JSON list of C-alpha atoms in Angstrom, two decimals:
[
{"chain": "N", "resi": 1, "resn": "UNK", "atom": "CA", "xyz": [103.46, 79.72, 96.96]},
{"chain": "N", "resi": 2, "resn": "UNK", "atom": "CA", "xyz": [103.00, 80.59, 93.62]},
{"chain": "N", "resi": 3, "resn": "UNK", "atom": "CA", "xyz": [105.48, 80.05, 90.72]},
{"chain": "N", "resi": 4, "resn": "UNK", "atom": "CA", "xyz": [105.18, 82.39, 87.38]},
{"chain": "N", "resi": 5, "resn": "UNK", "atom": "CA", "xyz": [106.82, 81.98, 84.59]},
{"chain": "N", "resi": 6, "resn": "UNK", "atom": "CA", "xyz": [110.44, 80.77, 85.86]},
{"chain": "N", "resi": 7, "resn": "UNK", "atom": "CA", "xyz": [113.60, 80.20, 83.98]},
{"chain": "N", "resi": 8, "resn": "UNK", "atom": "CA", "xyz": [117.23, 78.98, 85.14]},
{"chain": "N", "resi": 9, "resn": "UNK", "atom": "CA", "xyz": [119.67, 78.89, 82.79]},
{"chain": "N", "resi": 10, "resn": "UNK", "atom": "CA", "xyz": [123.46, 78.31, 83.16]},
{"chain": "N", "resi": 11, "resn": "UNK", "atom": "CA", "xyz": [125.24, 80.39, 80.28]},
{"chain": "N", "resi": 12, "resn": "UNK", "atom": "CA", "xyz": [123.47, 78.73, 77.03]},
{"chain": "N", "resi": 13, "resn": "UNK", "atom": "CA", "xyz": [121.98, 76.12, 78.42]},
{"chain": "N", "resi": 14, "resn": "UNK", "atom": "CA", "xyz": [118.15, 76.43, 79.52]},
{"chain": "N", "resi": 15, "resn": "UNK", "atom": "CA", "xyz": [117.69, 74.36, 82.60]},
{"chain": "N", "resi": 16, "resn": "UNK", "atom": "CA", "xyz": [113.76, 75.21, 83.31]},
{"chain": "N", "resi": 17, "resn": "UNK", "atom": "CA", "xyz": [112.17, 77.39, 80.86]},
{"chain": "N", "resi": 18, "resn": "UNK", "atom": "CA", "xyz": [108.95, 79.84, 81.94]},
{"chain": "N", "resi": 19, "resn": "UNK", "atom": "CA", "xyz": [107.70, 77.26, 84.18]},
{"chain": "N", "resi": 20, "resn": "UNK", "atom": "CA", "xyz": [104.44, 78.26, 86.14]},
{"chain": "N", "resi": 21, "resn": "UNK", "atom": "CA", "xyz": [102.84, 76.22, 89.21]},
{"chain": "N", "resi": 22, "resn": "UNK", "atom": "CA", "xyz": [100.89, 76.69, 92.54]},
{"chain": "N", "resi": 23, "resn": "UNK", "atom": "CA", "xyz": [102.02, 75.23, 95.81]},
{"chain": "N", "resi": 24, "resn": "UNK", "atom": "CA", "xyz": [98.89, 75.03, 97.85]},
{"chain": "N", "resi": 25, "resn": "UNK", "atom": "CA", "xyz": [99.80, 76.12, 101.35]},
{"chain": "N", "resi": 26, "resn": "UNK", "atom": "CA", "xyz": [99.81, 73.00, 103.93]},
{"chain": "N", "resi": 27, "resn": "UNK", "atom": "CA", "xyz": [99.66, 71.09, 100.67]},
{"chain": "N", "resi": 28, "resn": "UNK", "atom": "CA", "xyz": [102.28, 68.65, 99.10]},
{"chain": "N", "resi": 29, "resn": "UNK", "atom": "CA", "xyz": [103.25, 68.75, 95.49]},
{"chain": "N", "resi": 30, "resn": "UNK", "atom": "CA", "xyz": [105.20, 66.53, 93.44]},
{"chain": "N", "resi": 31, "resn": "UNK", "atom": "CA", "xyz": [107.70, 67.72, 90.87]},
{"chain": "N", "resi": 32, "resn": "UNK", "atom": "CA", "xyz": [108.26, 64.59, 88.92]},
{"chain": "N", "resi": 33, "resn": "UNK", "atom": "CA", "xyz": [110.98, 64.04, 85.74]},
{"chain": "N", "resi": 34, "resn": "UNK", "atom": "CA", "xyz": [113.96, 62.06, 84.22]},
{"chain": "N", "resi": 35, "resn": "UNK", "atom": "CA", "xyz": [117.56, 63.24, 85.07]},
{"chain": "N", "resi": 36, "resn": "UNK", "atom": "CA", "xyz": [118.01, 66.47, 83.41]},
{"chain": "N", "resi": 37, "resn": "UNK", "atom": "CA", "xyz": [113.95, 67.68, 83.53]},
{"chain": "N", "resi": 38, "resn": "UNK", "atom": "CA", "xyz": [114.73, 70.76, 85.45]},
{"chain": "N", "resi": 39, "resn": "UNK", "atom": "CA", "xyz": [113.10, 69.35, 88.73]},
{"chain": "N", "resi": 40, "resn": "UNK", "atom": "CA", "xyz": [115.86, 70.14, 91.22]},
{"chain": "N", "resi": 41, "resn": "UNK", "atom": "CA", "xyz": [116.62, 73.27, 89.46]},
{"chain": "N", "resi": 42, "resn": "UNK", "atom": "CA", "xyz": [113.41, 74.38, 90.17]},
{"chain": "N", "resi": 43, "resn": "UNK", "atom": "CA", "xyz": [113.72, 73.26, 93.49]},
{"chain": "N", "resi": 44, "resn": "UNK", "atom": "CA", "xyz": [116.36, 75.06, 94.10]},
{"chain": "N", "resi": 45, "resn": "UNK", "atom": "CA", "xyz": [115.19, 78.37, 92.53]},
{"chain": "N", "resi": 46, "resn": "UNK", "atom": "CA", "xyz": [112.59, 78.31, 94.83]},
{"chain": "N", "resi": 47, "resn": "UNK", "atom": "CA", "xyz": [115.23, 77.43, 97.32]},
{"chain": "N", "resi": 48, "resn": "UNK", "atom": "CA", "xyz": [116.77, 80.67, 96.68]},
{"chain": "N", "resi": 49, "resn": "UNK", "atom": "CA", "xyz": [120.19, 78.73, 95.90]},
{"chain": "N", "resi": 50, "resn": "UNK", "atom": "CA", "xyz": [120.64, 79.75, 91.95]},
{"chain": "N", "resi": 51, "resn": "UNK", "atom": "CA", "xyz": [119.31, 82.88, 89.87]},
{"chain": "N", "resi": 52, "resn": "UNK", "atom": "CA", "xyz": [116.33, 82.39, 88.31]},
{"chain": "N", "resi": 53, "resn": "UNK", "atom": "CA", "xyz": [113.90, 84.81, 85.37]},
{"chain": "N", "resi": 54, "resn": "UNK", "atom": "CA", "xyz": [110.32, 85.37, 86.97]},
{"chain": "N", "resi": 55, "resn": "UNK", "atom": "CA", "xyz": [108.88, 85.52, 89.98]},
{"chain": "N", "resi": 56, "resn": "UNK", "atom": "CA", "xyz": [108.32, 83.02, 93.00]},
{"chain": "N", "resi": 57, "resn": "UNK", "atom": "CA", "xyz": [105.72, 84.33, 95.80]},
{"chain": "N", "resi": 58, "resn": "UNK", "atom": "CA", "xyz": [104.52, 83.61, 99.12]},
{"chain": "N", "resi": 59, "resn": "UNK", "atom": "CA", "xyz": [107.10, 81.42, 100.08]},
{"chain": "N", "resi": 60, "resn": "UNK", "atom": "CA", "xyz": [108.49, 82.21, 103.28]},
{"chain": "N", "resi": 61, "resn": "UNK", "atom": "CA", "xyz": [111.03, 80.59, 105.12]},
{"chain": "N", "resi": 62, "resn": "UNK", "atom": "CA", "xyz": [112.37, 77.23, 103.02]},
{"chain": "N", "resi": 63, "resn": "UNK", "atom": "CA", "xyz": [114.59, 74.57, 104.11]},
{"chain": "N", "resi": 64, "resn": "UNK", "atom": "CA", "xyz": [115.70, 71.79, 101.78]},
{"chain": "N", "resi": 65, "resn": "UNK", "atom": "CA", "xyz": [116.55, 68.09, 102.22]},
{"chain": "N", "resi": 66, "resn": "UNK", "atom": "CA", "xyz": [119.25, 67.24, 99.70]},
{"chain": "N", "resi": 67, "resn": "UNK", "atom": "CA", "xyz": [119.35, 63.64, 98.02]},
{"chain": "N", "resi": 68, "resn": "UNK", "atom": "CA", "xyz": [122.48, 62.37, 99.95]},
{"chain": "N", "resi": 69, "resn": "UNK", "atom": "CA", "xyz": [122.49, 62.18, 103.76]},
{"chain": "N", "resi": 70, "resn": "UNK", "atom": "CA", "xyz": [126.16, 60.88, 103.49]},
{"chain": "N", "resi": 71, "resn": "UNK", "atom": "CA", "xyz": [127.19, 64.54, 102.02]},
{"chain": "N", "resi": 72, "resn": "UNK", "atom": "CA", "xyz": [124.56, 66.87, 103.38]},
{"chain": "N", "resi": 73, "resn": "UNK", "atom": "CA", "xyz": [126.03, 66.32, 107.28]},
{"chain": "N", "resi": 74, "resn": "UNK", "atom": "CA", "xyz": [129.29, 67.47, 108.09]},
{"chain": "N", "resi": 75, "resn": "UNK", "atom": "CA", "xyz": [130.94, 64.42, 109.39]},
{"chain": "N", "resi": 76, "resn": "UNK", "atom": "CA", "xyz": [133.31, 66.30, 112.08]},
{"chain": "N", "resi": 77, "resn": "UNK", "atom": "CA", "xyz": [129.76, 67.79, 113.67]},
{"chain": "N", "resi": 78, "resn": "UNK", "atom": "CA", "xyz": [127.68, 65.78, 116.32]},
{"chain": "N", "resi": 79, "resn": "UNK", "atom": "CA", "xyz": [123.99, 65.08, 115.34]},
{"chain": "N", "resi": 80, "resn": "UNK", "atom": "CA", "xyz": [123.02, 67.69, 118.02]},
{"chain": "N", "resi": 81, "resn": "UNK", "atom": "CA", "xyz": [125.52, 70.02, 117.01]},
{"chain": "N", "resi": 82, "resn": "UNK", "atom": "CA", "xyz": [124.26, 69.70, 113.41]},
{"chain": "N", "resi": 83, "resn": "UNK", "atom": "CA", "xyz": [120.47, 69.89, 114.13]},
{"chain": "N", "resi": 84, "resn": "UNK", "atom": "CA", "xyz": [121.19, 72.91, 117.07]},
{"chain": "N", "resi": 85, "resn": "UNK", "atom": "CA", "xyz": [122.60, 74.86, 113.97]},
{"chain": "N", "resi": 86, "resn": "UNK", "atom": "CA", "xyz": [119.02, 75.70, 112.81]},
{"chain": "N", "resi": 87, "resn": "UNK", "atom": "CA", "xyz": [117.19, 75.58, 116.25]},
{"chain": "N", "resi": 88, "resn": "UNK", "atom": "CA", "xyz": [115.49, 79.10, 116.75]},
{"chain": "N", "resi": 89, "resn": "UNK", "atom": "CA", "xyz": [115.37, 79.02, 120.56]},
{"chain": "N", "resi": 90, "resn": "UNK", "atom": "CA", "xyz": [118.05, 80.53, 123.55]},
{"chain": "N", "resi": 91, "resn": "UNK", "atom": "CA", "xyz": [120.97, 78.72, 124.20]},
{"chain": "N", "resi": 92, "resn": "UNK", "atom": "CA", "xyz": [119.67, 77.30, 127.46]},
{"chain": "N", "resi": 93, "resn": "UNK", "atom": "CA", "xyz": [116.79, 75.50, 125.48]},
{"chain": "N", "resi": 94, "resn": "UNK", "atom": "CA", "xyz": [118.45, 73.87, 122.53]},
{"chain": "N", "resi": 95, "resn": "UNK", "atom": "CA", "xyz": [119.35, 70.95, 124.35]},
{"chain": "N", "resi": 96, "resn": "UNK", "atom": "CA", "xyz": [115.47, 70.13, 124.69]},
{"chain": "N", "resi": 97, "resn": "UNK", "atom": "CA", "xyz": [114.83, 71.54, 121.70]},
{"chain": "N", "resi": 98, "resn": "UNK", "atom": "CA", "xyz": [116.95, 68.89, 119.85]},
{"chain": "N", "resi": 99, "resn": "UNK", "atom": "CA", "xyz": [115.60, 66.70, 121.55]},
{"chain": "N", "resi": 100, "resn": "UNK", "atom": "CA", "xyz": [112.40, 67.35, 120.62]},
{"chain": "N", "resi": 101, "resn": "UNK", "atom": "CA", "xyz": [113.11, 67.36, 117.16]},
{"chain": "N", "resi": 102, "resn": "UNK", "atom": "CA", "xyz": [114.71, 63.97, 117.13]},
{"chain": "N", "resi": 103, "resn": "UNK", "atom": "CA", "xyz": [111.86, 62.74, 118.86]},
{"chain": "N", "resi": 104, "resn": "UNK", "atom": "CA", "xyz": [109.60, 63.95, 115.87]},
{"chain": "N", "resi": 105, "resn": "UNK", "atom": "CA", "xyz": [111.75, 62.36, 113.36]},
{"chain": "N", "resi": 106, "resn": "UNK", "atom": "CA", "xyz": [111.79, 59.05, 115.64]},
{"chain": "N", "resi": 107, "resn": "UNK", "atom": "CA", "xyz": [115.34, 59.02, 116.90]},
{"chain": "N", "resi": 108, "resn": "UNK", "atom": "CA", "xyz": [116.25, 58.85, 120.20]},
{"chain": "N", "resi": 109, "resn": "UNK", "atom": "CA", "xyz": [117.52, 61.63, 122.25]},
{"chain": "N", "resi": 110, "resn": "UNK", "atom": "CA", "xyz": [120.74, 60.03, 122.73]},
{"chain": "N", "resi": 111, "resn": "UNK", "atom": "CA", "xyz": [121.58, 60.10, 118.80]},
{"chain": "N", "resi": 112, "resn": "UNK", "atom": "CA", "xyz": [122.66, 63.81, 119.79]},
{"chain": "N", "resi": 113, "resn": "UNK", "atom": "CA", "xyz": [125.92, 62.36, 121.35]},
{"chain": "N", "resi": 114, "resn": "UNK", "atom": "CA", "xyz": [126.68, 60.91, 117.74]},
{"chain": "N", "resi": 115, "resn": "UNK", "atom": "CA", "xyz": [128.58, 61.11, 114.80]},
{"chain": "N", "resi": 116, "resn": "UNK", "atom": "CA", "xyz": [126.99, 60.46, 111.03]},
{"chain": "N", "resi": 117, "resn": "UNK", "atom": "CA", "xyz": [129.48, 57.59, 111.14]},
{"chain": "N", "resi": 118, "resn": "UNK", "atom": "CA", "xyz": [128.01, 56.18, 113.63]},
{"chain": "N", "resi": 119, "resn": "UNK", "atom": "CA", "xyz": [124.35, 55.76, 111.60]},
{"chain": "N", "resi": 120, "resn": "UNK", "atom": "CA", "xyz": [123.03, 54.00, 109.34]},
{"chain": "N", "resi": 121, "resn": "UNK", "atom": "CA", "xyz": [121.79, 55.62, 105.91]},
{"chain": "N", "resi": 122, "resn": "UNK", "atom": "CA", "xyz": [117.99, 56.30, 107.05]},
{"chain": "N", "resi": 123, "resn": "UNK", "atom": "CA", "xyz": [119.34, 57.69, 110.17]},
{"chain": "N", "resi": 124, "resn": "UNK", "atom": "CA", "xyz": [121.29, 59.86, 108.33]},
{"chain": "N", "resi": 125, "resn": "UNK", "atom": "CA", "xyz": [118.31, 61.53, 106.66]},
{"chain": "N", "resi": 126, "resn": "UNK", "atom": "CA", "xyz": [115.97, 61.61, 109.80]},
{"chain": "N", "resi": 127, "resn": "UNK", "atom": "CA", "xyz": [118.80, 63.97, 110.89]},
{"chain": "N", "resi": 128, "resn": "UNK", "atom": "CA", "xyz": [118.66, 66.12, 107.86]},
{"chain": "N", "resi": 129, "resn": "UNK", "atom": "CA", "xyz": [115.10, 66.36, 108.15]},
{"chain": "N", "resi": 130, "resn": "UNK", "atom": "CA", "xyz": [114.85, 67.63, 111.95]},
{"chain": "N", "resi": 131, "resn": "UNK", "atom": "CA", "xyz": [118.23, 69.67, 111.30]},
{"chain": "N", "resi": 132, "resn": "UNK", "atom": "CA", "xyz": [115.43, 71.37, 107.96]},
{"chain": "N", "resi": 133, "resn": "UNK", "atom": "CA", "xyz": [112.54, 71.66, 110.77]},
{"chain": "N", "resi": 134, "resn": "UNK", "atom": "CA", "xyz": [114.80, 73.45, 113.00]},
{"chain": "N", "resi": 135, "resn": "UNK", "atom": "CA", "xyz": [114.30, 76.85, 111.12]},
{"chain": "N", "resi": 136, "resn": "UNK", "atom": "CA", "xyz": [110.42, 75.90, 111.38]},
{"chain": "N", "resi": 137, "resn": "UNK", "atom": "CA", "xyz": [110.10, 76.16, 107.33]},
{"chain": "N", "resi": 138, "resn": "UNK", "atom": "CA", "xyz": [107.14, 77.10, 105.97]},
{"chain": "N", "resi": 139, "resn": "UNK", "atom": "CA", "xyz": [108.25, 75.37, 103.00]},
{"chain": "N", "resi": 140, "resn": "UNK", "atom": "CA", "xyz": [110.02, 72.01, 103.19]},
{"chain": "N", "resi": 141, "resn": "UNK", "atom": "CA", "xyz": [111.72, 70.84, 100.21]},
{"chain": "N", "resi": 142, "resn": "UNK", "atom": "CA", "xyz": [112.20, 67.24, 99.73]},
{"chain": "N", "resi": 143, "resn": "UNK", "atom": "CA", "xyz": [114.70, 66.45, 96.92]},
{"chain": "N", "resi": 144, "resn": "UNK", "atom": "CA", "xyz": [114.69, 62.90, 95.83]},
{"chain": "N", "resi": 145, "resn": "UNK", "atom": "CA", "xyz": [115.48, 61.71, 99.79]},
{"chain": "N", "resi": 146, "resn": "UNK", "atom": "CA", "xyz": [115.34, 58.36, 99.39]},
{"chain": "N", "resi": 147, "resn": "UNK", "atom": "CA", "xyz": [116.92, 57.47, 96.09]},
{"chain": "N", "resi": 148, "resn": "UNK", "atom": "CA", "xyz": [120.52, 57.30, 97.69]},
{"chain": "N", "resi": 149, "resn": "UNK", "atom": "CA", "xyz": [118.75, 54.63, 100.51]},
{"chain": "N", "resi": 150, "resn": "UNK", "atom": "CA", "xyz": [118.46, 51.02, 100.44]},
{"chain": "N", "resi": 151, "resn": "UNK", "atom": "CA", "xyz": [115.16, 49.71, 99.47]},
{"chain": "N", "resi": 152, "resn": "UNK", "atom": "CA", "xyz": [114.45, 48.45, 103.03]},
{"chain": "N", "resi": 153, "resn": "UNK", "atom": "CA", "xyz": [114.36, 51.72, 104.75]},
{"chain": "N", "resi": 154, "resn": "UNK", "atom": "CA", "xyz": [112.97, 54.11, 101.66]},
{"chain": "N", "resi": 155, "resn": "UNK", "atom": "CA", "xyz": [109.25, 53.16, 103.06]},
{"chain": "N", "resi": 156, "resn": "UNK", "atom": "CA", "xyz": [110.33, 54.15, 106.85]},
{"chain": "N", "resi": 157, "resn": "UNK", "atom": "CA", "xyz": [111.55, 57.55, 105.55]},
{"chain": "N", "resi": 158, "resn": "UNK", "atom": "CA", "xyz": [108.41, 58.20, 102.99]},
{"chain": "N", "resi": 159, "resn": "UNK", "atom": "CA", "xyz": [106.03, 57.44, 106.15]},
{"chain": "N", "resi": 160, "resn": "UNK", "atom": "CA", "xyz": [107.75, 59.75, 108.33]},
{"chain": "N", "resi": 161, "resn": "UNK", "atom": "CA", "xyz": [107.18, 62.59, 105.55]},
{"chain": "N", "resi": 162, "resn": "UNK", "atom": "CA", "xyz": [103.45, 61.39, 105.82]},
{"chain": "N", "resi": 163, "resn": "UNK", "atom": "CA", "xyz": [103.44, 61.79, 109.25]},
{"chain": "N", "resi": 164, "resn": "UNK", "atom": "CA", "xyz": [105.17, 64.85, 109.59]},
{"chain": "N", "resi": 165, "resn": "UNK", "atom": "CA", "xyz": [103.15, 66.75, 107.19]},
{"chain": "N", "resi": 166, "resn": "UNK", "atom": "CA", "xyz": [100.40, 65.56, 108.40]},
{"chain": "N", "resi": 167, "resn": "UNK", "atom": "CA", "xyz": [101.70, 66.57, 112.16]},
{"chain": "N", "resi": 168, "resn": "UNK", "atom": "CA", "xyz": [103.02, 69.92, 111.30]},
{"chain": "N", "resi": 169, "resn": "UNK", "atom": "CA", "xyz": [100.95, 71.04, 108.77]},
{"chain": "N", "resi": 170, "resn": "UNK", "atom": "CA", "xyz": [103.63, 71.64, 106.35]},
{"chain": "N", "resi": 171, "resn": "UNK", "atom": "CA", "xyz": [103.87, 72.84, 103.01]},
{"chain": "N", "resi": 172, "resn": "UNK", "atom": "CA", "xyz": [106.48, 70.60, 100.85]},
{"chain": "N", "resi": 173, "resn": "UNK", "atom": "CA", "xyz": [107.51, 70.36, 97.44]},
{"chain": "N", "resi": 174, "resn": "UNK", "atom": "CA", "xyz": [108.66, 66.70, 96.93]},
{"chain": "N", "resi": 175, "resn": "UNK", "atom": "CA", "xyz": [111.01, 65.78, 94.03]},
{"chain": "N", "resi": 176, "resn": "UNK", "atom": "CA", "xyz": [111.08, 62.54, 92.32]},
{"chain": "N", "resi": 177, "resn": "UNK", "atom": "CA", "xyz": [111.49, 60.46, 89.27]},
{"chain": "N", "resi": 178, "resn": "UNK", "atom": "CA", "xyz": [108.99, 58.05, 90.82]},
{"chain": "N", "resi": 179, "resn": "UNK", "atom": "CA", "xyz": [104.98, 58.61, 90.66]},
{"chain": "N", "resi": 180, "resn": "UNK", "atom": "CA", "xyz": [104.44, 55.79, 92.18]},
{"chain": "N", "resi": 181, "resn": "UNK", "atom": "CA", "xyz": [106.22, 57.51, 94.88]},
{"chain": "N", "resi": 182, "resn": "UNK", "atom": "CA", "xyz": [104.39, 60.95, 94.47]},
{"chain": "N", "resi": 183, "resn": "UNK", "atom": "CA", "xyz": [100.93, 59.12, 94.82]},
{"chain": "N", "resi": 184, "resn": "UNK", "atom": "CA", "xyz": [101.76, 57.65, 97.83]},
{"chain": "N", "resi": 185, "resn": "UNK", "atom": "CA", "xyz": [102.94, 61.35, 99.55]},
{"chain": "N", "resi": 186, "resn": "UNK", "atom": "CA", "xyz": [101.46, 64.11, 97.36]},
{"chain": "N", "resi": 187, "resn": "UNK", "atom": "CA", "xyz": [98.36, 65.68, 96.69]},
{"chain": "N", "resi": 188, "resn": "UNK", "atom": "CA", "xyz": [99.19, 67.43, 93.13]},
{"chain": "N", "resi": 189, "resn": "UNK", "atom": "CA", "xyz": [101.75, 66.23, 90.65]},
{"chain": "N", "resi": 190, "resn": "UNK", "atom": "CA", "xyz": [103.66, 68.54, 87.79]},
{"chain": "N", "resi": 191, "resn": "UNK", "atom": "CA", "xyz": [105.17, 66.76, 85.29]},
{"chain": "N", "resi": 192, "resn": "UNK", "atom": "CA", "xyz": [108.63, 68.13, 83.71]},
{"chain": "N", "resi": 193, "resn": "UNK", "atom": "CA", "xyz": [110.77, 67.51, 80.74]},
{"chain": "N", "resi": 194, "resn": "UNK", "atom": "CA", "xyz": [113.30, 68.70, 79.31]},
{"chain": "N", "resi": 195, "resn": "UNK", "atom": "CA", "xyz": [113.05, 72.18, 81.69]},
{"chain": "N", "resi": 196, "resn": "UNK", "atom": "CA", "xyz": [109.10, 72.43, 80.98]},
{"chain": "N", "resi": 197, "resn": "UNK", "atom": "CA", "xyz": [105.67, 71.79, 82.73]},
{"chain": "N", "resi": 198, "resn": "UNK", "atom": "CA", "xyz": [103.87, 69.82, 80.31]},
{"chain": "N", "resi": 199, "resn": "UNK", "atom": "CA", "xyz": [101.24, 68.66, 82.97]},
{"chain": "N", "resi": 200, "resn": "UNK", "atom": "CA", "xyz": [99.97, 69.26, 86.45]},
{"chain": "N", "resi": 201, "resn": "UNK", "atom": "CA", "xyz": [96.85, 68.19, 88.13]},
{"chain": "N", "resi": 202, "resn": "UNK", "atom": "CA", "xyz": [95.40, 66.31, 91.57]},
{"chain": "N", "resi": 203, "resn": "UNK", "atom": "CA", "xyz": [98.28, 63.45, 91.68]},
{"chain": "N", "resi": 204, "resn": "UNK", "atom": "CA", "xyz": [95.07, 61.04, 90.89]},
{"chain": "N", "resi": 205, "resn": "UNK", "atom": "CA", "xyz": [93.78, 62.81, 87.89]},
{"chain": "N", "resi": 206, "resn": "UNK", "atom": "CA", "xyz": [97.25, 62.48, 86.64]},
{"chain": "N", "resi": 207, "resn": "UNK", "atom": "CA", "xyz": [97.74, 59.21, 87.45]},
{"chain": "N", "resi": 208, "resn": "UNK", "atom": "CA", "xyz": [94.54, 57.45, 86.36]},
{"chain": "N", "resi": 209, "resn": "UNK", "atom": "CA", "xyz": [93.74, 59.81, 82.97]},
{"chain": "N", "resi": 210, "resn": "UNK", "atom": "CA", "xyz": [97.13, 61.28, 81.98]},
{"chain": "N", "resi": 211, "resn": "UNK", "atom": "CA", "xyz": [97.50, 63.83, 79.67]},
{"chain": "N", "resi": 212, "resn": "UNK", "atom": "CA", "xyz": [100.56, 64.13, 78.06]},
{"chain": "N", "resi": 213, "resn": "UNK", "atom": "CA", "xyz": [102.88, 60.99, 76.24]},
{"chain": "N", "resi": 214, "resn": "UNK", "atom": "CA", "xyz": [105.73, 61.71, 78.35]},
{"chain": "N", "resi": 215, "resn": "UNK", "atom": "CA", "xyz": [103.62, 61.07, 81.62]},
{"chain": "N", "resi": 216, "resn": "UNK", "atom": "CA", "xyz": [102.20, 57.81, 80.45]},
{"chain": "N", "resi": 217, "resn": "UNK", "atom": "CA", "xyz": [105.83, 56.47, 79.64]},
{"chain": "N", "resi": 218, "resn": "UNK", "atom": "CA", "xyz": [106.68, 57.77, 82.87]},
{"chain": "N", "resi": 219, "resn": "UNK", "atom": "CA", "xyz": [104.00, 55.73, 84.44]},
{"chain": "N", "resi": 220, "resn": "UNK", "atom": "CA", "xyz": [104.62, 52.43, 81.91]},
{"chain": "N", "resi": 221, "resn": "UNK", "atom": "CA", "xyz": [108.09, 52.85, 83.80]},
{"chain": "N", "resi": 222, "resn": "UNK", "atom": "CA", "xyz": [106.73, 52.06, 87.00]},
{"chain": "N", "resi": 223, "resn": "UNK", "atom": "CA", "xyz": [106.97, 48.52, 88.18]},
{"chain": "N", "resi": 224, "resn": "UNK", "atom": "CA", "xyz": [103.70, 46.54, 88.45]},
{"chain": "N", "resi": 225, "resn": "UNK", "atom": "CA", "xyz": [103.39, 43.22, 89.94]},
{"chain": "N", "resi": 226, "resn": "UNK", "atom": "CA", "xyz": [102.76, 40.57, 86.93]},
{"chain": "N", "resi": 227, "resn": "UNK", "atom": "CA", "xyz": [99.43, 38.71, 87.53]},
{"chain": "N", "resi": 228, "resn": "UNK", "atom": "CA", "xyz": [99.49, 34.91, 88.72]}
]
């Protein structure tokens, strides 16, 4: 997918502005930025969900996993019922297929009978994810999915984006405020603020030789373990 020269505004306000980035196909790229760097606007651009200056190519079929699993299921819908909704299969075989899908996001087949009451937070966004790999994305969009989970279960859900990707073979753009996050599931990093790119690079390079000012204090912001 390849991203050229982008903007989003809403009215005066310039959200992302002439952004330009390539998505590697079966690759995983972080967008990484404080509140209000034009991250998830981008996302969503590419998403196809706001109006956007420029032009985004190559993308294909997108799904997106939205920050909150407690909003992004609709609470009077089974888990089946909810995941079924993108299932691209006859009616006879979306039973299985749900099944299936649960299975690859390590629920158990029975979780179809259920209501999002009935599960716990990370639950909550294993659904979401299947219910995104329904439609068989070429693009999956990950939009800060564990930052509304408790610390205990954020690892569980970052491995199973790991092992899906690696699995599947999917493309996904992965938006965080954490590199310490992006390290651990991307390949390539780009680094916004204030609605610009003001670096991008192999997540490494980035990492261990930054760049820019604001990705250093973005990386001083990330928790280290004091020495003994």
């Amino acid at each position: 997918m390849n991203i050229s020269d982008v903007t989003v505004r809403y009215g005066s306000f310039t959200a992302v502005d002439g952004v330009g980035l390539e998505v590697a196909e079966g690759g995983a790229t972080g967008l990484v930025g404080e509140s209000g760097s034009g991250k998830s606007t981008l996302a969503r651009a590419v998403a196809g969900l706001v109006p956007y200056r420029g032009a985004i190519t190559g993308v294909g079929r997108v799904q997106m996993v939205f920050q909150d699993p407690y909003a992004s299921l609709d609470p009077r819908m089974t888990v089946g019922d909810s995941v079924a909704e993108g299932v691209r299969v006859p009616r006879a075989g979306r039973a299985g297929e749900v099944a299936r899908l649960l299975d690859l996001v390590s629920l158990p087949a029975g979780h179809a009978a259920k209501y999002p009451r009935e599960l716990s937070g990370g639950q909550r966004q294993r659904v979401a994810v299947a219910r995104a790999l329904a439609a068989r994305p070429d693009l999956l969009i990950a939009d800060e999915i564990t930052s509304a989970l408790d610390v205990s279960v954020q690892g569980a859900v970052l491995n199973l984006v790991r092992e899906l990707r690696a699995e599947l073979g999917l493309t996904l753009l992965f938006i965080s405020h954490d590199l310490a996050v992006v390290r651990y599931v991307c390949d390539t990093v780009a680094v916004l603020r204030h609605g610009r790119l003001v670096e991008s690079g192999p997540v490494q390079d980035v990492i261990d030789a930054p760049r820019h000012a604001y990705t250093k204090a973005l990386l001083d912001a990330v928790p280290r373990l004091a020495p003994r």
